[in-house]
Amino acid sequence: MRLLRRLRAASLLMRFGVISLVLTVAVGALLSSVLSDAIAERARQQAEWTAIVTVRLGLQPQLTPEDFAQGFDPERLARVERAVAAAGENLQAEGRQLDDLDPVELNIFNRDRTVVYSNEHEHIGSTSTSDELDEVLAGEVVSGFSHSADDSAGSEDGERVMLEVYVPVRYEGSATPDGAMELYLPYAPVAAAVAEDVRTMTAVLVASLTVFFLVVFRLVASASAKLRRQADALRTSAERDRHQATHDALTGLPNWELVRDRLDQALAAASRSDGEVALLLIDLDRFKEINDTLGHSYGDKLLRQVGPRLQSVLREGDTVGRLGGDEFAVLLPLVDGVGEAEQVAERLREALHRPFDVEGVSLDVEASVGIVLSPWHGTDTEVLLRHADIAMYVAKEVKAGAVVFEPEEHVTAPPRLTVLGDLRRALEGTGELFLHYQPKYTLDGERIEGLEALLRWQHPTQGLIPPGDFIPVAEGTGIILRLTEHVLDLALAQTRSWIDVGSAVPVAVNLSTRCLLDPGLPDLVGGLLARHGVPAALLRLEVTESAVMGDAARCMDVLQRLHDLGVKLSIDDFGTGYSSMAYLRRLPVDELKIDRSFVLGMTTTAHDAVLVRTAIDLGHNLGLTVVAEGVEGAEHVSALRDLGCDIAQGYHYARPMAAEQMSELLARVGTIHEGSVPLV
Ligand code: C2E
Ligand code: MG
Ligand code: MG
């Protein structure tokens, strides 16, 4: 491919080279012809001038007007011939290159056109009828070429070219010319001088045009090479972006988008050829255990080995993709019935059963596989995927290994099993997923400090499903990552519209543990902030205490990079986990949210009251803002105020509400950040 591009670029340069060469040669030829003509004309004029000078200075003073009027007697004739010879010598002495002038070929006419002198004496006395003579006798100098046969040894073409110049002769006192002289000058020396000049001019022209052409060609060639290098670099980065968009960062396998794309294509091809397509969803059974006992880095290394293992038992056209977490998909675009799909599933499971070696630790992995076949279990991607999900969950529940989807049994499967399939569909932007916002107030209830975005799912048949019912299910698979991206997208779009109407208010989004383990999260957040044009300081991410403490070292890196972006971070549900002071101090968070269970109980249970007090003191000692969640009554507010709590969130102030209602509330109640956050 690259070679082809090079060749194409080279041939383009060649084409430029040839065209510019042809143009340069054409310009050269034109210039050379114009200049040659100019040189020849100039030489002719010079020769003409020489003739005039010869006549006026050399010959005319030797003669008298009477010589013209009366013709020459022999004595005069002899004088004239001497004068002519002297003129020839004079000219030679002056170096006028008229060495052929001797003997000068000369005719002298009087006013009556009669030849009064000619070096060919027999012409004397004859009358000329030449038209030129009229012009000369009217006072003009006339010149032209005359050609005659030449049989002398020096002649190359047997022709002798002479410059024939007629010069009027006028003596003082005459109103009109007294006569005229016709002088023949040999043109050969002039022609030689012209040829010499033309040769020099041509050499200079060729040399300068060659240099010009080479310089231009070199400039264009180097500019074209530079452009080509830039284009190559752009192309490589575009290819990399395209690869990143369609492949999973951890394993390099096709991601869900690409698998889905290929499934679409396979379904279209199968419908034309009446073929069958199989989709297998594979979930590793003990993966969580491996992650929990050995740590995530072992988990990641194991996941990287799974793809090649699966591929090793598949055919070339089959696709292995990672959907997220420990969930993989295998697409068989051409399969011969359920039996073959089951055999492939068995082969895949066997391949995974062989122990994996992760840094010297031998790991056994079991997998559950859900199998669907088009057209038997559906003919569109969504339906097939939902059914594959169900089959996979049944396989997991009954520990059956591989399970083929059974329409009669599985369609009535418990709702939990269909949640994932439905959630995948809802994520396609059907509008079923949306956000409610709950304000966080200063304790006096006067101003809003920020908002928390809370996810809501309006299911088409089951109505409003609370986040507690589907988020934990999503957290069990890679879907949570896409769900989080969706929530961030919605929240930032809304934040931007509030900025646009003059209510710049910080919005908090909840993050699952799983997201904190994804090294791609900071880039994702950075990209979304940029896309929506929201300053990082207006986004807050809430992470639960237990999430961070689970794998603190790994979360720390992601949290630190988020913090570096300028995003604010909170510890959510504080009090429900077991925080280590040491870690709390190191986390780049600036807010602590006391879990609502303690706040609700603080006015009735001593234990909760102590915990809330301790949490507030701890938060303040670490320099954090302390937020009390679940503030339902006025008694909580006064107790919290006594303890010096900073911010409160709860039904006492406002319940979570739709964005439109929140806009009205923001228009009524000011935020404490007004004017303090730099906007883009
Ligand atoms: P959370 O982050 O602790 O959110 C606060 C929850 O407390 C919300 O429940 C809110 O409606 C509820 N709440 C607020 N004030 C009061 C009050 O005065 N009394 C009582 N009893 N409850 C109050 P919600 O909306 O049902 O959300 C439950 C949990 O679901 C959230 O707890 C959060 O952990 C999770 N969640 C919600 N949205 C998302 C999301 O987009 N992504 C993730 N990963 N989790 C989310
Ligand atoms: Mg929260
Ligand atoms: Mg909370």
XYZ file of C-alpha atoms and ligand atoms in Angstrom:
728
model
C 0.000 0.000 0.000
C 2.674 2.434 1.117
C 4.848 1.475 -1.848
C 1.907 2.119 -4.159
C 1.413 5.559 -2.620
C 5.106 6.327 -3.004
C 4.980 5.306 -6.660
C 1.895 7.409 -7.234
C 3.555 10.393 -5.550
C 6.760 9.794 -7.565
C 4.855 9.579 -10.832
C 3.088 12.838 -9.926
C 6.486 14.462 -9.407
C 7.698 12.950 -12.687
C 4.691 14.375 -14.455
C 5.438 17.789 -12.971
C 9.070 17.364 -14.053
C 8.177 16.508 -17.657
C 5.558 19.248 -18.024
C 7.798 21.914 -16.524
C 10.707 20.710 -18.686
C 8.601 20.975 -21.843
C 7.438 24.462 -20.802
C 11.006 25.554 -20.021
C 12.213 24.277 -23.415
C 9.330 26.056 -25.173
C 10.098 29.326 -23.382
C 13.774 28.815 -24.268
C 12.948 28.257 -27.955
C 10.683 31.314 -28.081
C 13.245 33.536 -26.354
C 16.021 32.238 -28.593
C 14.013 32.928 -31.752
C 13.045 36.458 -30.668
C 16.604 37.274 -29.587
C 18.132 35.793 -32.777
C 15.877 37.979 -34.905
C 16.847 40.991 -32.842
C 20.559 40.180 -33.198
C 20.231 39.721 -36.978
C 18.284 42.953 -37.382
C 20.816 44.854 -35.371
C 23.647 43.443 -37.445
C 21.854 44.422 -40.633
C 21.342 47.957 -39.341
C 25.005 48.153 -38.445
C 26.023 47.033 -41.914
C 23.652 49.582 -43.417
C 25.222 52.258 -41.262
C 28.665 51.220 -42.430
C 27.545 51.675 -46.026
C 26.146 55.132 -45.274
C 29.379 56.179 -43.576
C 31.428 54.839 -46.487
C 29.341 56.788 -48.964
C 29.077 60.022 -46.980
C 32.612 60.215 -45.638
C 34.629 58.106 -48.071
C 33.181 58.636 -51.507
C 31.010 61.715 -51.593
C 33.827 64.188 -50.711
C 35.850 62.825 -53.692
C 33.151 63.822 -56.131
C 31.473 67.024 -57.207
C 27.868 67.725 -58.190
C 29.151 68.074 -61.749
C 30.372 64.478 -61.729
C 26.772 63.489 -61.194
C 25.350 65.931 -63.670
C 27.817 65.329 -66.512
C 29.107 61.830 -66.025
C 32.755 60.858 -65.738
C 35.456 61.357 -68.303
C 38.314 58.810 -68.162
C 40.333 61.057 -65.890
C 37.493 61.471 -63.506
C 36.779 57.827 -63.707
C 40.301 57.076 -62.574
C 39.848 59.534 -59.664
C 36.645 57.919 -58.607
C 38.240 54.504 -58.686
C 41.032 55.733 -56.499
C 38.498 57.231 -54.115
C 36.629 53.960 -54.020
C 39.842 52.065 -53.333
C 40.770 54.611 -50.638
C 37.331 54.270 -49.051
C 37.843 50.516 -48.972
C 41.230 50.945 -47.291
C 39.829 53.469 -44.841
C 37.134 51.119 -43.808
C 39.611 48.332 -43.416
C 41.829 50.542 -41.331
C 38.878 51.357 -39.132
C 38.403 47.638 -38.652
C 34.882 47.622 -40.006
C 35.266 44.052 -41.204
C 34.779 45.096 -44.773
C 37.787 43.223 -46.052
C 35.671 42.003 -48.972
C 34.951 45.622 -49.939
C 37.983 45.720 -52.129
C 37.054 46.043 -54.846
C 33.941 47.790 -53.626
C 30.981 46.974 -55.795
C 29.519 50.313 -56.475
C 27.046 51.980 -58.847
C 26.529 55.718 -58.938
C 23.339 57.145 -60.398
C 22.493 60.714 -61.307
C 19.037 62.240 -60.875
C 18.015 60.894 -64.293
C 18.632 57.290 -63.067
C 21.552 57.015 -65.458
C 24.552 55.040 -64.212
C 27.402 57.580 -64.171
C 29.807 55.139 -62.580
C 29.949 51.383 -62.054
C 32.898 49.186 -61.160
C 31.600 47.050 -64.015
C 32.333 49.665 -66.623
C 29.998 48.269 -69.293
C 27.041 49.421 -67.107
C 28.090 53.035 -67.339
C 25.587 55.060 -69.316
C 22.717 52.582 -68.840
C 19.515 53.640 -67.056
C 18.114 51.819 -64.044
C 14.416 51.075 -63.695
C 14.718 49.852 -60.085
C 11.845 50.952 -57.790
C 14.247 51.458 -54.918
C 15.862 54.262 -56.861
C 12.678 56.356 -56.642
C 12.786 56.135 -52.863
C 16.505 56.891 -52.695
C 16.192 59.896 -55.001
C 13.433 61.087 -52.676
C 16.049 61.077 -49.867
C 15.583 57.637 -48.178
C 18.268 55.065 -47.444
C 17.083 51.693 -48.770
C 18.678 48.353 -48.187
C 18.005 44.727 -48.983
C 19.676 41.436 -49.654
C 20.743 40.336 -53.029
C 21.549 36.750 -53.830
C 23.823 35.705 -56.649
C 25.545 32.504 -57.690
C 28.971 32.008 -56.142
C 31.363 29.405 -57.416
C 34.303 30.525 -55.327
C 36.048 27.854 -53.260
C 35.027 29.397 -49.904
C 31.301 29.373 -50.597
C 29.428 26.577 -48.861
C 26.080 26.685 -50.585
C 27.107 28.133 -53.966
C 25.264 31.327 -53.178
C 26.682 34.720 -52.418
C 24.567 36.985 -50.203
C 25.236 40.675 -50.412
C 23.704 43.537 -48.530
C 22.632 46.035 -51.140
C 22.428 49.577 -49.770
C 21.180 52.582 -51.720
C 22.341 55.884 -50.213
C 21.141 59.294 -51.512
C 23.923 61.808 -52.247
C 23.178 65.442 -51.662
C 25.677 68.303 -51.928
C 25.273 71.545 -50.106
C 22.806 73.878 -51.734
C 20.781 71.127 -53.429
C 17.130 70.822 -52.368
C 16.901 67.245 -53.580
C 19.562 64.512 -53.849
C 21.994 65.028 -56.679
C 22.165 61.329 -57.215
C 22.507 58.049 -55.419
C 25.105 55.390 -54.755
C 24.373 51.697 -54.667
C 26.864 49.833 -52.540
C 27.149 46.042 -52.256
C 28.514 44.769 -48.981
C 29.289 41.107 -48.537
C 26.948 39.708 -45.874
C 29.025 36.654 -44.945
C 31.112 38.347 -42.188
C 27.965 39.939 -40.759
C 26.195 36.584 -40.856
C 29.194 34.987 -39.102
C 29.100 37.644 -36.380
C 25.349 37.120 -36.016
C 25.828 33.359 -35.773
C 28.498 33.874 -33.126
C 26.225 36.174 -31.102
C 23.318 33.764 -31.432
C 25.533 30.877 -30.261
C 26.645 32.807 -27.185
C 23.099 33.901 -26.430
C 21.828 30.321 -26.842
C 24.499 28.931 -24.519
C 23.655 31.517 -21.822
C 19.946 30.834 -22.272
C 20.330 27.047 -22.054
C 22.571 27.297 -18.996
C 20.286 29.691 -17.113
C 17.091 27.818 -17.982
C 18.712 24.530 -16.909
C 19.718 26.020 -13.556
C 16.220 27.516 -13.203
C 14.578 24.182 -13.995
C 16.810 22.225 -11.611
C 16.231 24.682 -8.741
C 12.451 24.681 -9.249
C 12.348 20.890 -9.562
C 14.364 20.445 -6.405
C 12.176 22.863 -4.456
C 9.009 21.131 -5.618
C 10.456 17.670 -4.955
C 11.447 18.552 -1.406
C 8.095 20.295 -0.722
C 6.286 17.265 -2.072
C 8.363 14.897 0.084
C 7.573 17.024 3.136
C 3.850 17.053 2.344
C 3.927 13.310 1.789
C 5.579 12.767 5.159
C 2.930 14.937 6.839
C 0.119 13.119 5.039
C 1.610 9.769 6.083
C 1.785 10.906 9.701
C -1.831 12.096 9.599
C -2.942 8.865 8.005
C -1.151 6.779 10.623
C -2.722 8.719 13.453
C -6.169 8.429 11.822
C -5.628 4.688 11.479
C -4.602 4.521 15.128
C -7.719 6.476 16.173
C -9.902 4.194 14.093
C -8.263 1.176 15.687
C -8.753 2.604 19.167
C -12.404 3.315 18.467
C -13.087 -0.249 17.401
C -10.783 -2.217 19.684
C -10.593 -2.898 23.366
C -7.645 -1.118 24.970
C -6.707 -3.909 27.358
C -6.752 -6.941 25.059
C -6.579 -5.387 21.593
C -9.594 -7.486 20.613
C -12.493 -6.007 18.627
C -14.819 -4.141 20.992
C -18.570 -4.332 21.156
C -19.065 -1.782 18.344
C -16.960 -3.793 15.944
C -18.508 -7.148 16.903
C -21.910 -5.608 16.410
C -20.892 -4.233 13.047
C -19.643 -7.604 11.917
C -22.779 -9.266 13.278
C -24.875 -6.859 11.186
C -22.853 -7.727 8.095
C -23.001 -11.453 8.770
C -26.788 -11.254 9.243
C -27.193 -9.357 5.978
C -25.030 -11.881 4.111
C -26.828 -14.837 5.718
C -30.243 -13.508 4.779
C -29.168 -13.412 1.142
C -27.762 -16.943 1.160
C -30.208 -18.550 3.622
C -27.234 -19.240 5.901
C -27.057 -19.397 9.697
C -25.052 -17.079 11.946
C -24.118 -17.947 15.532
C -23.283 -15.570 18.375
C -21.703 -16.974 21.530
C -21.434 -14.898 24.705
C -18.750 -16.157 27.052
C -18.427 -15.133 30.683
C -15.519 -16.342 32.806
C -16.866 -17.995 35.941
C -14.324 -17.355 38.661
C -12.837 -14.188 37.354
C -13.959 -11.990 40.258
C -12.319 -14.416 42.647
C -9.046 -14.187 40.746
C -9.243 -10.407 40.776
C -10.024 -10.297 44.477
C -7.411 -12.770 45.600
C -4.519 -12.045 43.245
C -5.211 -8.422 42.366
C -6.297 -6.674 39.196
C -2.973 -6.836 37.446
C -3.223 -10.640 37.401
C -6.819 -10.326 36.250
C -5.756 -8.067 33.375
C -2.943 -10.375 32.301
C -5.336 -13.304 32.336
C -7.842 -11.385 30.186
C -5.111 -10.672 27.642
C -4.428 -14.388 27.285
C -8.069 -15.329 26.806
C -8.439 -13.841 23.300
C -5.599 -15.832 21.682
C -6.823 -18.992 23.441
C -10.285 -18.575 21.976
C -8.938 -17.678 18.558
C -6.782 -20.817 18.513
C -9.841 -23.040 18.134
C -11.730 -20.858 15.643
C -11.695 -20.465 11.898
C -10.225 -17.475 10.130
C -13.453 -15.579 9.425
C -14.726 -15.908 13.008
C -14.503 -12.913 15.346
C -13.527 -12.843 19.001
C -14.379 -9.617 20.808
C -14.358 -8.355 24.367
C -17.588 -6.744 25.479
C -16.138 -5.529 28.756
C -15.096 -7.047 32.078
C -14.771 -10.788 31.758
C -17.354 -10.994 28.986
C -16.304 -12.090 25.516
C -18.267 -12.633 22.319
C -17.572 -15.028 19.484
C -19.226 -14.472 16.135
C -19.465 -17.373 13.697
C -20.664 -15.753 10.467
C -21.221 -19.101 8.801
C -22.347 -22.085 10.848
C -24.078 -25.352 10.037
C -26.873 -25.642 12.570
C -27.105 -25.621 16.352
C -24.998 -28.772 16.576
C -21.946 -27.093 15.078
C -22.396 -24.008 17.275
C -22.505 -26.266 20.339
C -19.364 -28.064 19.225
C -17.567 -24.742 18.831
C -18.774 -23.708 22.313
C -17.370 -26.943 23.740
C -14.054 -26.409 21.987
C -13.902 -22.871 23.368
C -14.641 -24.078 26.908
C -12.001 -26.794 26.626
C -9.470 -24.280 25.375
C -10.165 -22.135 28.438
C -9.965 -25.131 30.790
C -6.318 -25.652 30.053
C -4.530 -23.816 32.890
C -3.280 -20.278 32.192
C 0.149 -19.264 33.332
C 0.074 -15.745 34.728
C 3.494 -14.741 36.012
C 4.218 -18.242 37.213
C 0.788 -18.723 38.809
C -1.285 -21.437 37.179
C -4.917 -20.342 36.882
C -7.897 -22.512 36.021
C -10.767 -20.775 34.329
C -14.269 -22.029 33.744
C -16.614 -20.294 31.386
C -20.337 -20.096 30.795
C -21.463 -19.741 27.203
C -24.787 -18.528 25.868
C -25.506 -19.526 22.270
C -27.935 -17.990 19.784
C -28.419 -18.741 16.113
C -29.917 -16.593 13.425
C -32.528 -16.979 12.027
C -33.841 -19.386 14.724
C -33.462 -17.096 17.729
C -33.897 -13.784 16.012
C -32.817 -11.992 12.901
C -31.685 -8.703 14.324
C -28.689 -7.791 16.406
C -30.644 -6.541 19.434
C -32.862 -9.561 19.775
C -29.981 -11.970 19.246
C -27.882 -10.240 21.824
C -30.655 -10.136 24.407
C -31.284 -13.834 23.891
C -27.583 -14.644 24.057
C -27.442 -12.742 27.357
C -30.319 -14.753 28.716
C -28.793 -18.047 27.568
C -25.476 -17.063 29.131
C -27.110 -16.204 32.463
C -29.024 -19.464 32.463
C -25.744 -21.261 31.809
C -24.197 -19.443 34.764
C -27.151 -20.046 37.090
C -27.382 -23.749 36.432
C -23.621 -24.146 35.944
C -24.369 -25.890 32.687
C -21.365 -24.765 30.658
C -22.866 -23.890 27.296
C -26.576 -23.236 26.854
C -28.467 -22.704 23.616
C -31.262 -20.162 23.918
C -34.660 -21.824 24.327
C -37.448 -19.450 23.350
C -40.178 -21.166 25.433
C -38.192 -21.454 28.644
C -36.053 -18.387 28.538
C -38.489 -15.742 27.426
C -40.225 -16.147 30.782
C -36.873 -15.968 32.529
C -36.745 -13.850 35.689
C -36.533 -10.088 35.011
C -32.990 -9.922 36.354
C -31.825 -11.963 33.382
C -33.405 -9.646 30.870
C -32.094 -6.514 32.567
C -28.786 -6.575 30.755
C -30.303 -7.075 27.336
C -32.821 -4.300 27.971
C -30.118 -2.049 29.331
C -27.997 -2.536 26.227
C -30.961 -1.477 24.124
C -31.701 1.493 26.383
C -28.092 2.607 25.945
C -28.683 2.995 22.218
C -30.221 6.351 23.080
C -33.895 5.408 23.222
C -34.428 8.090 25.871
C -35.328 5.499 28.509
C -32.270 6.499 30.532
C -32.238 10.032 31.879
C -30.975 11.991 34.821
C -32.572 13.603 37.822
C -30.697 16.231 39.735
C -30.640 16.806 43.490
C -29.239 20.045 44.902
C -26.669 20.244 47.660
C -27.366 23.257 49.877
C -25.469 25.384 52.321
C -26.840 24.460 55.738
C -28.826 27.681 56.012
C -30.711 26.573 52.897
C -29.972 29.869 51.197
C -27.730 28.816 48.410
C -26.954 25.829 46.215
C -23.408 24.506 46.316
C -23.781 21.940 43.532
C -26.013 19.221 42.109
C -25.828 15.440 42.067
C -26.903 13.680 38.881
C -28.872 10.500 39.636
C -29.675 7.983 36.941
C -33.271 6.982 36.170
C -34.524 4.243 33.849
C -38.031 4.449 32.477
C -38.463 0.857 31.270
C -41.081 0.454 28.509
C -42.933 -2.351 30.313
C -41.683 -2.308 33.881
C -41.979 1.420 34.506
C -39.426 3.436 36.485
C -36.637 1.180 37.732
C -34.562 2.618 40.643
C -30.776 2.678 40.121
C -30.285 0.237 42.969
C -32.066 -2.430 40.882
C -30.011 -2.233 37.728
C -26.691 -0.584 38.520
C -25.392 -3.549 40.546
C -26.392 -5.883 37.660
C -24.585 -3.650 35.175
C -21.578 -3.546 37.506
C -21.313 -7.301 37.112
C -20.428 -6.825 33.414
C -18.622 -4.375 31.202
C -21.907 -2.586 30.517
C -21.289 -0.321 33.500
C -18.533 1.427 31.564
C -20.856 2.335 28.740
C -23.550 3.288 31.219
C -21.157 5.648 32.982
C -20.096 7.203 29.697
C -23.763 7.741 28.868
C -24.439 9.393 32.240
C -21.384 11.646 31.914
C -22.508 12.630 28.442
C -26.019 13.527 29.606
C -24.781 15.366 32.711
C -22.193 17.430 30.813
C -24.664 18.329 28.054
C -27.058 19.584 30.763
C -24.277 21.445 32.583
C -23.411 23.191 29.341
C -27.017 24.299 28.814
C -27.066 25.698 32.347
C -23.820 27.541 31.672
C -25.440 28.963 28.546
C -28.329 30.443 30.524
C -25.995 31.894 33.147
C -26.330 29.193 35.835
C -22.849 27.696 35.966
C -23.279 25.062 38.653
C -21.007 22.118 39.539
C -22.626 18.759 38.783
C -21.604 15.495 40.455
C -21.742 12.103 38.719
C -21.475 8.782 40.572
C -18.752 6.384 39.478
C -18.759 2.635 40.011
C -15.764 0.800 41.359
C -15.326 -0.854 38.023
C -14.855 2.477 36.278
C -12.071 3.426 38.648
C -10.165 0.369 37.532
C -10.364 1.413 33.888
C -7.166 3.274 32.913
C -9.037 4.797 29.949
C -11.428 6.735 32.229
C -9.424 10.000 32.561
C -9.105 10.288 28.789
C -12.792 9.574 28.376
C -13.701 12.271 30.911
C -11.240 14.745 29.361
C -12.694 14.112 25.903
C -16.281 14.586 27.066
C -15.445 17.813 28.918
C -13.841 19.175 25.782
C -16.681 18.045 23.564
C -19.298 19.773 25.708
C -17.121 22.777 26.477
C -17.536 22.403 30.226
C -14.699 23.573 32.534
C -13.306 20.619 34.502
C -13.948 22.450 37.759
C -17.701 22.144 37.149
C -17.556 18.336 37.125
C -17.382 16.350 40.341
C -17.049 12.593 40.465
C -18.349 10.659 43.470
C -16.641 7.402 44.299
C -17.660 5.173 47.157
C -15.346 4.583 50.027
C -15.349 0.833 49.487
C -14.521 1.255 45.802
C -11.355 3.119 46.567
C -10.282 0.925 49.441
C -10.771 -2.273 47.370
C -7.773 -1.670 45.160
C -6.424 1.598 46.396
C -3.138 1.504 44.525
C -4.772 1.072 41.149
C -7.594 3.536 41.803
C -5.086 6.074 42.998
C -3.548 6.379 39.554
C -6.904 6.932 37.839
C -8.035 9.349 40.581
C -4.801 11.283 40.375
C -5.127 11.687 36.604
C -8.736 12.823 36.975
C -7.626 15.283 39.626
C -4.893 16.529 37.278
C -7.565 17.278 34.697
C -9.066 19.687 37.229
C -12.071 17.480 38.000
C -13.285 17.538 41.635
C -13.565 14.265 43.545
C -15.762 13.160 46.468
C -15.858 10.151 48.715
C -19.481 8.981 48.674
C -21.356 6.939 51.289
C -18.625 7.627 53.828
C -18.951 5.447 56.914
C -20.167 2.319 55.147
C -16.698 1.015 54.298
C -13.516 0.685 56.252
C -11.359 3.593 55.318
C -7.747 3.614 56.213
C -6.676 7.008 57.432
C -3.425 6.584 55.611
C -5.164 6.249 52.259
C -7.738 8.938 52.951
C -4.926 11.384 53.458
C -3.323 10.481 50.150
C -6.440 10.541 48.020
C -6.731 13.650 45.838
C -10.342 14.238 47.003
C -11.780 17.458 48.357
C -15.197 16.374 49.620
C -16.550 13.740 51.949
C -20.212 12.703 51.889
C -21.501 11.083 55.076
C -23.787 8.175 54.204
C -27.484 8.912 54.649
C -28.024 5.940 56.990
C -25.945 7.686 59.693
C -27.440 11.094 59.093
C -30.961 9.685 59.303
C -30.135 7.972 62.587
C -28.045 10.736 64.173
C -30.929 12.291 66.090
C -32.109 8.987 67.499
C -29.086 6.707 67.768
C -26.037 7.633 69.793
C -23.788 5.453 67.661
C -24.827 7.283 64.493
C -24.442 10.648 66.182
C -20.878 9.757 67.180
C -20.091 8.566 63.709
C -21.413 11.733 62.074
C -19.447 13.911 64.511
C -16.286 11.873 63.929
C -16.725 12.002 60.164
C -17.138 15.790 60.211
C -14.046 16.244 62.394
C -12.040 13.835 60.311
C -13.083 15.547 57.074
C -12.182 18.969 58.421
C -8.871 17.747 59.738
C -8.047 16.477 56.267
C -9.089 19.815 54.775
C -12.175 18.410 53.068
C -15.653 19.854 52.626
C -18.130 17.687 54.524
C -21.546 16.954 53.016
C -24.349 15.246 54.915
C -26.560 13.047 52.722
C -30.193 12.100 53.485
C -31.056 15.222 55.427
C -34.807 14.755 55.856
C -35.843 16.923 58.783
C -35.209 20.261 60.430
C -33.801 18.449 63.501
C -31.030 17.025 61.312
C -30.248 20.457 59.989
C -29.801 21.982 63.428
C -27.773 19.012 64.687
C -25.500 19.208 61.643
C -25.123 22.953 62.005
C -24.041 22.462 65.622
C -21.416 19.985 64.454
C -20.083 22.426 61.854
C -21.114 20.406 58.798
C -20.640 22.425 55.585
C -23.200 21.215 53.074
C -26.408 19.192 53.193
C -28.327 17.150 50.666
C -31.707 15.549 51.274
C -35.446 15.619 51.016
C -35.582 18.425 53.594
C -34.187 20.751 50.920
C -35.288 19.107 47.695
C -35.860 15.680 46.191
C -34.064 14.671 43.006
C -35.925 16.378 40.135
C -36.011 16.584 36.371
C -33.665 19.009 34.605
C -36.476 21.473 33.737
C -37.547 21.827 37.371
C -33.924 22.160 38.371
C -33.526 25.003 35.872
C -36.383 26.863 37.562
C -34.869 26.235 40.983
C -31.466 27.476 39.819
C -33.080 30.611 38.465
C -34.598 31.264 41.909
C -31.763 30.243 44.239
C -28.209 31.450 43.627
C -25.204 29.139 43.693
C -22.222 29.818 45.893
C -19.934 29.393 42.856
C -21.376 32.207 40.829
C -18.574 33.994 39.040
C -15.879 31.934 40.753
C -15.520 29.256 38.062
C -13.695 30.298 34.882
C -15.926 29.513 31.893
C -14.940 28.645 28.353
P -25.979 7.995 46.223
O -24.872 8.397 45.309
O -25.655 7.938 47.645
O -27.145 8.980 45.915
C -27.966 9.507 46.839
C -29.191 8.700 46.929
O -29.880 9.119 48.103
C -30.168 8.928 45.784
O -30.864 7.733 45.585
C -31.099 9.969 46.380
O -32.379 9.958 45.782
C -31.189 9.486 47.760
N -31.591 10.556 48.673
C -31.341 11.845 48.577
N -31.844 12.540 49.642
C -32.430 11.614 50.417
C -33.134 11.702 51.671
O -33.317 12.757 52.279
N -33.583 10.527 52.194
C -33.404 9.342 51.557
N -33.875 8.245 52.135
N -32.738 9.216 50.376
C -32.270 10.366 49.846
P -31.039 7.080 44.206
O -31.248 8.136 43.209
O -32.035 6.014 44.323
O -29.635 6.503 43.920
C -29.181 5.432 44.662
C -27.767 5.142 44.369
O -27.608 4.688 43.030
C -26.858 6.352 44.466
O -26.514 6.579 45.787
C -25.708 5.910 43.647
O -24.844 5.107 44.425
C -26.355 5.042 42.612
N -26.445 5.823 41.393
C -27.378 6.707 41.009
N -27.084 7.195 39.793
C -25.942 6.603 39.425
C -25.120 6.665 38.294
O -25.354 7.416 37.351
N -24.006 5.886 38.248
C -23.711 5.072 39.311
N -22.609 4.327 39.193
N -24.437 4.981 40.365
C -25.559 5.732 40.453
Mg -23.613 9.816 45.110
Mg -24.295 8.452 48.727
